[in-house]
Amino acid sequence: MLGALGHDRARVTLIEVADAEARDALPTLTPLTETPLNLPEPEKRTRFNRVLARLAELGSPIGERVAMPLGAAYGAIQVDSDACTLCHACVSNCPTPALKSGGKTPALSFLEADCVQCGLCEQACPENAITLMPGFLASSARETRHICHEEAAFECINCGKPFATVSTVATIKQKLANHPYFAGEAMIRLEMCEDCRVKDVWKTMIRDPDAQLKV
Ligand code: SF4
Ligand code: SF4
């Protein structure tokens, strides 16, 4: 990592506990800076990310992804936009803040600095839309959250409330096309929000109390 950030790798060396000579030896390299880095953040990963960002400022990052030992907690993910339905199962399973939903806008965003390459998002994705990209990115891009995928919201055909994405509704309609509960005109309930769908079911039951028994 030091090399990828443009520093002499000899700045960090491991020494044996019993090696008093190495322990007491004077530094051979001049300090990078006289200004100490204040790290009040309680999270270890956040503190380490700040150290890496500072080393990047003081060095000359190569701007590329470099290989790390197998299982190292550095890397990105690739999201297949054509496959992603913005179900956010990956966000629910991500143990760090690396993956986030878009709030009011249907979107999925990613911050590489927080990704520990655990692979839980890849395993949770029902669409197989996620691929892990292991390696340390020696660039400020790892500190920038970016949008992996976003879509227009699908608005309830009854009340206009946005309740899902266009692709999610299309997928559900396709999967439930032959379900008896949504047969005939009832299929339009899949284009309604939860509240309007329940109201529509009740209206049908009032008109035809035996309707549900026929399903
Ligand atoms: S990447 Fe997969 S799990 Fe994440 S929102 Fe898209 S479809 Fe859902
Ligand atoms: S690999 Fe792990 S940490 Fe990285 S985005 Fe996926 S779930 Fe989050």
PDB file of C-alpha atoms and ligand atoms in Angstrom:
ATOM      1  CA  MET A   1       0.000   0.000   0.000  1.00  0.00           C
ATOM      2  CA  LEU A   2       2.849   2.354   0.852  1.00  0.00           C
ATOM      3  CA  GLY A   3       4.456   1.745  -2.517  1.00  0.00           C
ATOM      4  CA  ALA A   4       1.149   2.330  -4.366  1.00  0.00           C
ATOM      5  CA  LEU A   5       0.761   5.639  -2.512  1.00  0.00           C
ATOM      6  CA  GLY A   6       4.222   6.732  -3.670  1.00  0.00           C
ATOM      7  CA  HIS A   7       6.234   6.131  -0.508  1.00  0.00           C
ATOM      8  CA  ASP A   8       9.314   4.121   0.321  1.00  0.00           C
ATOM      9  CA  ARG A   9       8.105   0.733   1.586  1.00  0.00           C
ATOM     10  CA  ALA A  10      10.925   0.777   4.140  1.00  0.00           C
ATOM     11  CA  ARG A  11       8.959   3.352   6.143  1.00  0.00           C
ATOM     12  CA  VAL A  12       7.166   0.471   7.832  1.00  0.00           C
ATOM     13  CA  THR A  13       9.076  -2.618   8.924  1.00  0.00           C
ATOM     14  CA  LEU A  14       8.270  -5.381  11.356  1.00  0.00           C
ATOM     15  CA  ILE A  15      10.821  -6.109  14.052  1.00  0.00           C
ATOM     16  CA  GLU A  16      11.041  -8.965  16.507  1.00  0.00           C
ATOM     17  CA  VAL A  17      10.101  -8.121  20.080  1.00  0.00           C
ATOM     18  CA  ALA A  18      13.499  -9.359  21.290  1.00  0.00           C
ATOM     19  CA  ASP A  19      15.482  -7.449  18.609  1.00  0.00           C
ATOM     20  CA  ALA A  20      16.692  -4.548  20.804  1.00  0.00           C
ATOM     21  CA  GLU A  21      19.177  -3.307  18.200  1.00  0.00           C
ATOM     22  CA  ALA A  22      16.489  -2.867  15.529  1.00  0.00           C
ATOM     23  CA  ARG A  23      14.145  -1.342  18.105  1.00  0.00           C
ATOM     24  CA  ASP A  24      16.648   1.291  19.243  1.00  0.00           C
ATOM     25  CA  ALA A  25      18.068   2.112  15.794  1.00  0.00           C
ATOM     26  CA  LEU A  26      17.678   5.706  14.584  1.00  0.00           C
ATOM     27  CA  PRO A  27      15.266   6.280  11.662  1.00  0.00           C
ATOM     28  CA  THR A  28      17.001   6.305   8.305  1.00  0.00           C
ATOM     29  CA  LEU A  29      14.257   8.235   6.500  1.00  0.00           C
ATOM     30  CA  THR A  30      13.252  11.829   7.177  1.00  0.00           C
ATOM     31  CA  PRO A  31       9.684  12.392   8.460  1.00  0.00           C
ATOM     32  CA  LEU A  32       7.034  12.997   5.779  1.00  0.00           C
ATOM     33  CA  THR A  33       5.533  15.831   7.781  1.00  0.00           C
ATOM     34  CA  GLU A  34       5.989  17.701  11.045  1.00  0.00           C
ATOM     35  CA  THR A  35       2.223  18.007  11.534  1.00  0.00           C
ATOM     36  CA  PRO A  36       0.726  15.135  13.548  1.00  0.00           C
ATOM     37  CA  LEU A  37      -2.575  13.632  12.450  1.00  0.00           C
ATOM     38  CA  ASN A  38      -5.333  13.943  15.037  1.00  0.00           C
ATOM     39  CA  LEU A  39      -7.534  10.849  14.994  1.00  0.00           C
ATOM     40  CA  PRO A  40     -10.484  11.214  17.382  1.00  0.00           C
ATOM     41  CA  GLU A  41     -12.768   8.825  15.456  1.00  0.00           C
ATOM     42  CA  PRO A  42     -13.727   5.746  17.524  1.00  0.00           C
ATOM     43  CA  GLU A  43     -13.943   3.392  14.498  1.00  0.00           C
ATOM     44  CA  LYS A  44     -10.661   1.706  13.581  1.00  0.00           C
ATOM     45  CA  ARG A  45     -11.513   1.592   9.868  1.00  0.00           C
ATOM     46  CA  THR A  46     -12.322   5.306   9.788  1.00  0.00           C
ATOM     47  CA  ARG A  47      -9.020   6.133  11.477  1.00  0.00           C
ATOM     48  CA  PHE A  48      -7.099   3.928   9.069  1.00  0.00           C
ATOM     49  CA  ASN A  49      -8.872   5.476   6.068  1.00  0.00           C
ATOM     50  CA  ARG A  50      -7.809   8.910   7.316  1.00  0.00           C
ATOM     51  CA  VAL A  51      -4.205   7.722   7.597  1.00  0.00           C
ATOM     52  CA  LEU A  52      -4.345   6.361   4.040  1.00  0.00           C
ATOM     53  CA  ALA A  53      -5.837   9.646   2.788  1.00  0.00           C
ATOM     54  CA  ARG A  54      -3.043  11.589   4.511  1.00  0.00           C
ATOM     55  CA  LEU A  55      -0.383   9.312   3.049  1.00  0.00           C
ATOM     56  CA  ALA A  56      -1.975   9.882  -0.370  1.00  0.00           C
ATOM     57  CA  GLU A  57      -1.761  13.675   0.141  1.00  0.00           C
ATOM     58  CA  LEU A  58       1.905  13.415   1.097  1.00  0.00           C
ATOM     59  CA  GLY A  59       2.815  10.948  -1.641  1.00  0.00           C
ATOM     60  CA  SER A  60       2.010  10.370  -5.298  1.00  0.00           C
ATOM     61  CA  PRO A  61      -0.655   7.660  -5.622  1.00  0.00           C
ATOM     62  CA  ILE A  62      -0.359   5.601  -8.791  1.00  0.00           C
ATOM     63  CA  GLY A  63      -4.121   5.887  -9.423  1.00  0.00           C
ATOM     64  CA  GLU A  64      -4.543   2.147 -10.021  1.00  0.00           C
ATOM     65  CA  ARG A  65      -5.807  -0.896  -8.166  1.00  0.00           C
ATOM     66  CA  VAL A  66      -3.032  -3.080  -6.797  1.00  0.00           C
ATOM     67  CA  ALA A  67      -3.277  -6.728  -5.766  1.00  0.00           C
ATOM     68  CA  MET A  68      -3.402  -7.550  -2.073  1.00  0.00           C
ATOM     69  CA  PRO A  69      -3.013 -10.861  -0.224  1.00  0.00           C
ATOM     70  CA  LEU A  70      -6.027 -13.176  -0.503  1.00  0.00           C
ATOM     71  CA  GLY A  71      -8.749 -12.139   1.931  1.00  0.00           C
ATOM     72  CA  ALA A  72      -7.444  -8.579   2.449  1.00  0.00           C
ATOM     73  CA  ALA A  73     -10.181  -6.136   3.417  1.00  0.00           C
ATOM     74  CA  TYR A  74      -9.722  -3.779   0.459  1.00  0.00           C
ATOM     75  CA  GLY A  75     -11.563  -3.637  -2.831  1.00  0.00           C
ATOM     76  CA  ALA A  76     -14.637  -2.554  -4.716  1.00  0.00           C
ATOM     77  CA  ILE A  77     -17.747  -4.169  -6.141  1.00  0.00           C
ATOM     78  CA  GLN A  78     -19.109  -4.057  -9.656  1.00  0.00           C
ATOM     79  CA  VAL A  79     -22.881  -3.820 -10.067  1.00  0.00           C
ATOM     80  CA  ASP A  80     -24.553  -4.980 -13.271  1.00  0.00           C
ATOM     81  CA  SER A  81     -27.040  -2.169 -13.869  1.00  0.00           C
ATOM     82  CA  ASP A  82     -29.053  -4.246 -16.324  1.00  0.00           C
ATOM     83  CA  ALA A  83     -29.635  -6.945 -13.689  1.00  0.00           C
ATOM     84  CA  CYS A  84     -30.056  -4.775 -10.562  1.00  0.00           C
ATOM     85  CA  THR A  85     -33.681  -4.238  -9.491  1.00  0.00           C
ATOM     86  CA  LEU A  86     -32.758  -2.001  -6.525  1.00  0.00           C
ATOM     87  CA  CYS A  87     -34.242  -4.487  -4.067  1.00  0.00           C
ATOM     88  CA  HIS A  88     -31.546  -3.374  -1.563  1.00  0.00           C
ATOM     89  CA  ALA A  89     -30.933  -6.873  -0.172  1.00  0.00           C
ATOM     90  CA  CYS A  90     -27.230  -6.036  -0.517  1.00  0.00           C
ATOM     91  CA  VAL A  91     -27.635  -2.891   1.611  1.00  0.00           C
ATOM     92  CA  SER A  92     -29.423  -4.864   4.342  1.00  0.00           C
ATOM     93  CA  ASN A  93     -26.624  -7.427   4.440  1.00  0.00           C
ATOM     94  CA  CYS A  94     -23.634  -5.077   4.224  1.00  0.00           C
ATOM     95  CA  PRO A  95     -21.986  -4.936   7.677  1.00  0.00           C
ATOM     96  CA  THR A  96     -20.361  -1.541   6.963  1.00  0.00           C
ATOM     97  CA  PRO A  97     -21.700   1.759   5.548  1.00  0.00           C
ATOM     98  CA  ALA A  98     -20.140   0.897   2.144  1.00  0.00           C
ATOM     99  CA  LEU A  99     -23.511   0.259   0.488  1.00  0.00           C
ATOM    100  CA  LYS A 100     -26.409   2.667   0.916  1.00  0.00           C
ATOM    101  CA  SER A 101     -29.825   3.142  -0.607  1.00  0.00           C
ATOM    102  CA  GLY A 102     -30.636   6.430  -2.238  1.00  0.00           C
ATOM    103  CA  GLY A 103     -33.100   7.679   0.390  1.00  0.00           C
ATOM    104  CA  LYS A 104     -36.085   9.207  -1.393  1.00  0.00           C
ATOM    105  CA  THR A 105     -34.684   8.345  -4.810  1.00  0.00           C
ATOM    106  CA  PRO A 106     -34.478   4.666  -5.801  1.00  0.00           C
ATOM    107  CA  ALA A 107     -30.687   4.266  -6.010  1.00  0.00           C
ATOM    108  CA  LEU A 108     -27.750   2.198  -4.779  1.00  0.00           C
ATOM    109  CA  SER A 109     -24.485   3.901  -3.820  1.00  0.00           C
ATOM    110  CA  PHE A 110     -21.063   2.565  -2.832  1.00  0.00           C
ATOM    111  CA  LEU A 111     -18.048   3.910  -0.926  1.00  0.00           C
ATOM    112  CA  GLU A 112     -14.937   1.825  -1.546  1.00  0.00           C
ATOM    113  CA  ALA A 113     -13.067   3.033   1.538  1.00  0.00           C
ATOM    114  CA  ASP A 114     -15.651   1.277   3.743  1.00  0.00           C
ATOM    115  CA  CYS A 115     -15.766  -2.020   1.828  1.00  0.00           C
ATOM    116  CA  VAL A 116     -14.101  -4.939   3.638  1.00  0.00           C
ATOM    117  CA  GLN A 117     -14.674  -7.436   0.784  1.00  0.00           C
ATOM    118  CA  CYS A 118     -16.718  -9.778   2.988  1.00  0.00           C
ATOM    119  CA  GLY A 119     -18.803 -10.849  -0.009  1.00  0.00           C
ATOM    120  CA  LEU A 120     -22.137 -10.780   1.851  1.00  0.00           C
ATOM    121  CA  CYS A 121     -23.672  -8.436  -0.739  1.00  0.00           C
ATOM    122  CA  GLU A 122     -22.628 -10.766  -3.560  1.00  0.00           C
ATOM    123  CA  GLN A 123     -24.217 -13.737  -1.792  1.00  0.00           C
ATOM    124  CA  ALA A 124     -27.403 -11.827  -0.909  1.00  0.00           C
ATOM    125  CA  CYS A 125     -28.117 -10.416  -4.359  1.00  0.00           C
ATOM    126  CA  PRO A 126     -31.032 -12.366  -5.862  1.00  0.00           C
ATOM    127  CA  GLU A 127     -30.139 -11.173  -9.353  1.00  0.00           C
ATOM    128  CA  ASN A 128     -26.426 -12.131  -9.227  1.00  0.00           C
ATOM    129  CA  ALA A 129     -25.694  -8.523 -10.128  1.00  0.00           C
ATOM    130  CA  ILE A 130     -22.660  -8.047  -7.858  1.00  0.00           C
ATOM    131  CA  THR A 131     -19.049  -9.019  -8.550  1.00  0.00           C
ATOM    132  CA  LEU A 132     -16.263  -8.405  -6.030  1.00  0.00           C
ATOM    133  CA  MET A 133     -13.169  -6.520  -7.249  1.00  0.00           C
ATOM    134  CA  PRO A 134     -10.433  -7.170  -4.652  1.00  0.00           C
ATOM    135  CA  GLY A 135      -7.376  -4.927  -4.395  1.00  0.00           C
ATOM    136  CA  PHE A 136      -6.305  -1.594  -2.958  1.00  0.00           C
ATOM    137  CA  LEU A 137      -7.170   1.420  -5.122  1.00  0.00           C
ATOM    138  CA  ALA A 138      -4.395   3.994  -4.728  1.00  0.00           C
ATOM    139  CA  SER A 139      -6.571   6.938  -5.695  1.00  0.00           C
ATOM    140  CA  SER A 140      -8.827   9.487  -4.018  1.00  0.00           C
ATOM    141  CA  ALA A 141     -11.698   7.754  -5.861  1.00  0.00           C
ATOM    142  CA  ARG A 142     -11.833   5.219  -3.018  1.00  0.00           C
ATOM    143  CA  GLU A 143     -12.941   8.085  -0.745  1.00  0.00           C
ATOM    144  CA  THR A 144     -15.794   9.167  -3.006  1.00  0.00           C
ATOM    145  CA  ARG A 145     -19.265   7.629  -2.791  1.00  0.00           C
ATOM    146  CA  HIS A 146     -20.674   6.913  -6.229  1.00  0.00           C
ATOM    147  CA  ILE A 147     -24.017   5.776  -7.590  1.00  0.00           C
ATOM    148  CA  CYS A 148     -23.931   2.160  -8.801  1.00  0.00           C
ATOM    149  CA  HIS A 149     -27.477   2.167 -10.151  1.00  0.00           C
ATOM    150  CA  GLU A 150     -30.533   4.403 -10.023  1.00  0.00           C
ATOM    151  CA  GLU A 151     -33.985   4.333 -11.509  1.00  0.00           C
ATOM    152  CA  ALA A 152     -37.159   6.315 -11.773  1.00  0.00           C
ATOM    153  CA  ALA A 153     -39.680   5.535  -9.034  1.00  0.00           C
ATOM    154  CA  PHE A 154     -42.887   3.684  -9.939  1.00  0.00           C
ATOM    155  CA  GLU A 155     -45.906   5.665  -8.767  1.00  0.00           C
ATOM    156  CA  CYS A 156     -49.094   3.990  -7.571  1.00  0.00           C
ATOM    157  CA  ILE A 157     -51.664   4.138 -10.374  1.00  0.00           C
ATOM    158  CA  ASN A 158     -54.320   4.963  -7.789  1.00  0.00           C
ATOM    159  CA  CYS A 159     -52.866   7.558  -5.399  1.00  0.00           C
ATOM    160  CA  GLY A 160     -49.618   8.529  -7.153  1.00  0.00           C
ATOM    161  CA  LYS A 161     -47.353   7.584  -4.220  1.00  0.00           C
ATOM    162  CA  PRO A 162     -43.915   6.285  -5.315  1.00  0.00           C
ATOM    163  CA  PHE A 163     -43.601   2.791  -3.814  1.00  0.00           C
ATOM    164  CA  ALA A 164     -41.141   0.784  -5.931  1.00  0.00           C
ATOM    165  CA  THR A 165     -38.948   1.007  -8.992  1.00  0.00           C
ATOM    166  CA  VAL A 166     -40.103   0.514 -12.553  1.00  0.00           C
ATOM    167  CA  SER A 167     -37.992  -2.656 -12.931  1.00  0.00           C
ATOM    168  CA  THR A 168     -39.204  -4.157  -9.627  1.00  0.00           C
ATOM    169  CA  VAL A 169     -42.849  -3.799 -10.669  1.00  0.00           C
ATOM    170  CA  ALA A 170     -42.077  -5.274 -14.090  1.00  0.00           C
ATOM    171  CA  THR A 171     -40.262  -8.247 -12.502  1.00  0.00           C
ATOM    172  CA  ILE A 172     -43.065  -8.916 -10.009  1.00  0.00           C
ATOM    173  CA  LYS A 173     -45.699  -8.709 -12.746  1.00  0.00           C
ATOM    174  CA  GLN A 174     -43.740 -11.209 -14.782  1.00  0.00           C
ATOM    175  CA  LYS A 175     -43.282 -13.609 -11.858  1.00  0.00           C
ATOM    176  CA  LEU A 176     -46.939 -13.438 -10.754  1.00  0.00           C
ATOM    177  CA  ALA A 177     -48.457 -13.438 -14.240  1.00  0.00           C
ATOM    178  CA  ASN A 178     -50.085 -16.849 -13.686  1.00  0.00           C
ATOM    179  CA  HIS A 179     -50.954 -16.444 -10.009  1.00  0.00           C
ATOM    180  CA  PRO A 180     -54.746 -16.852  -9.474  1.00  0.00           C
ATOM    181  CA  TYR A 181     -54.808 -14.013  -6.929  1.00  0.00           C
ATOM    182  CA  PHE A 182     -53.809 -11.559  -9.651  1.00  0.00           C
ATOM    183  CA  ALA A 183     -55.818 -13.094 -12.483  1.00  0.00           C
ATOM    184  CA  GLY A 184     -57.644 -10.846 -14.941  1.00  0.00           C
ATOM    185  CA  GLU A 185     -58.223  -7.259 -13.827  1.00  0.00           C
ATOM    186  CA  ALA A 186     -56.623  -7.974 -10.437  1.00  0.00           C
ATOM    187  CA  MET A 187     -53.227  -7.783 -12.156  1.00  0.00           C
ATOM    188  CA  ILE A 188     -53.395  -3.978 -11.948  1.00  0.00           C
ATOM    189  CA  ARG A 189     -53.125  -4.308  -8.139  1.00  0.00           C
ATOM    190  CA  LEU A 190     -49.437  -4.950  -8.676  1.00  0.00           C
ATOM    191  CA  GLU A 191     -49.225  -1.361  -9.899  1.00  0.00           C
ATOM    192  CA  MET A 192     -50.780  -0.086  -6.675  1.00  0.00           C
ATOM    193  CA  CYS A 193     -49.082   0.775  -3.387  1.00  0.00           C
ATOM    194  CA  GLU A 194     -49.780  -1.487  -0.398  1.00  0.00           C
ATOM    195  CA  ASP A 195     -52.615   0.691   0.957  1.00  0.00           C
ATOM    196  CA  CYS A 196     -54.430   1.025  -2.357  1.00  0.00           C
ATOM    197  CA  ARG A 197     -54.022  -2.702  -3.051  1.00  0.00           C
ATOM    198  CA  VAL A 198     -55.752  -3.588   0.242  1.00  0.00           C
ATOM    199  CA  LYS A 199     -58.567  -1.088  -0.462  1.00  0.00           C
ATOM    200  CA  ASP A 200     -59.049  -2.565  -3.919  1.00  0.00           C
ATOM    201  CA  VAL A 201     -59.293  -6.092  -2.483  1.00  0.00           C
ATOM    202  CA  TRP A 202     -61.963  -4.917  -0.005  1.00  0.00           C
ATOM    203  CA  LYS A 203     -63.943  -3.175  -2.749  1.00  0.00           C
ATOM    204  CA  THR A 204     -63.958  -6.392  -4.757  1.00  0.00           C
ATOM    205  CA  MET A 205     -65.078  -8.387  -1.707  1.00  0.00           C
ATOM    206  CA  ILE A 206     -67.926  -5.970  -1.053  1.00  0.00           C
ATOM    207  CA  ARG A 207     -69.092  -6.244  -4.675  1.00  0.00           C
ATOM    208  CA  ASP A 208     -68.652 -10.030  -4.713  1.00  0.00           C
ATOM    209  CA  PRO A 209     -68.190 -11.566  -1.211  1.00  0.00           C
ATOM    210  CA  ASP A 210     -67.404 -14.995  -2.675  1.00  0.00           C
ATOM    211  CA  ALA A 211     -64.662 -13.658  -4.935  1.00  0.00           C
ATOM    212  CA  GLN A 212     -61.807 -14.617  -2.595  1.00  0.00           C
ATOM    213  CA  LEU A 213     -63.188 -18.139  -2.185  1.00  0.00           C
ATOM    214  CA  LYS A 214     -62.848 -18.649  -5.916  1.00  0.00           C
ATOM    215  CA  VAL A 215     -59.069 -18.069  -5.843  1.00  0.00           C
TER     216      VAL A 215
HETATM  217  S1  SF4 B   1     -27.258  -5.236  -6.518  1.00  0.00           S
HETATM  218 FE1  SF4 B   1     -28.604  -6.996  -6.211  1.00  0.00          FE
HETATM  219  S2  SF4 B   1     -29.143  -6.991  -4.018  1.00  0.00           S
HETATM  220 FE2  SF4 B   1     -28.296  -4.958  -4.535  1.00  0.00          FE
HETATM  221  S3  SF4 B   1     -30.088  -3.727  -5.034  1.00  0.00           S
HETATM  222 FE3  SF4 B   1     -29.334  -4.557  -6.967  1.00  0.00          FE
HETATM  223  S4  SF4 B   1     -30.519  -6.454  -7.249  1.00  0.00           S
HETATM  224 FE4  SF4 B   1     -30.773  -5.880  -5.111  1.00  0.00          FE
HETATM  225  S1  SF4 B   2     -18.209  -6.832   0.155  1.00  0.00           S
HETATM  226 FE1  SF4 B   2     -19.039  -6.658   2.247  1.00  0.00          FE
HETATM  227  S2  SF4 B   2     -18.410  -4.624   2.941  1.00  0.00           S
HETATM  228 FE2  SF4 B   2     -18.124  -4.656   0.715  1.00  0.00          FE
HETATM  229  S3  SF4 B   2     -20.042  -3.774  -0.060  1.00  0.00           S
HETATM  230 FE3  SF4 B   2     -20.283  -6.012  -0.042  1.00  0.00          FE
HETATM  231  S4  SF4 B   2     -21.261  -6.476   1.931  1.00  0.00           S
HETATM  232 FE4  SF4 B   2     -20.433  -4.377   2.054  1.00  0.00          FE
END
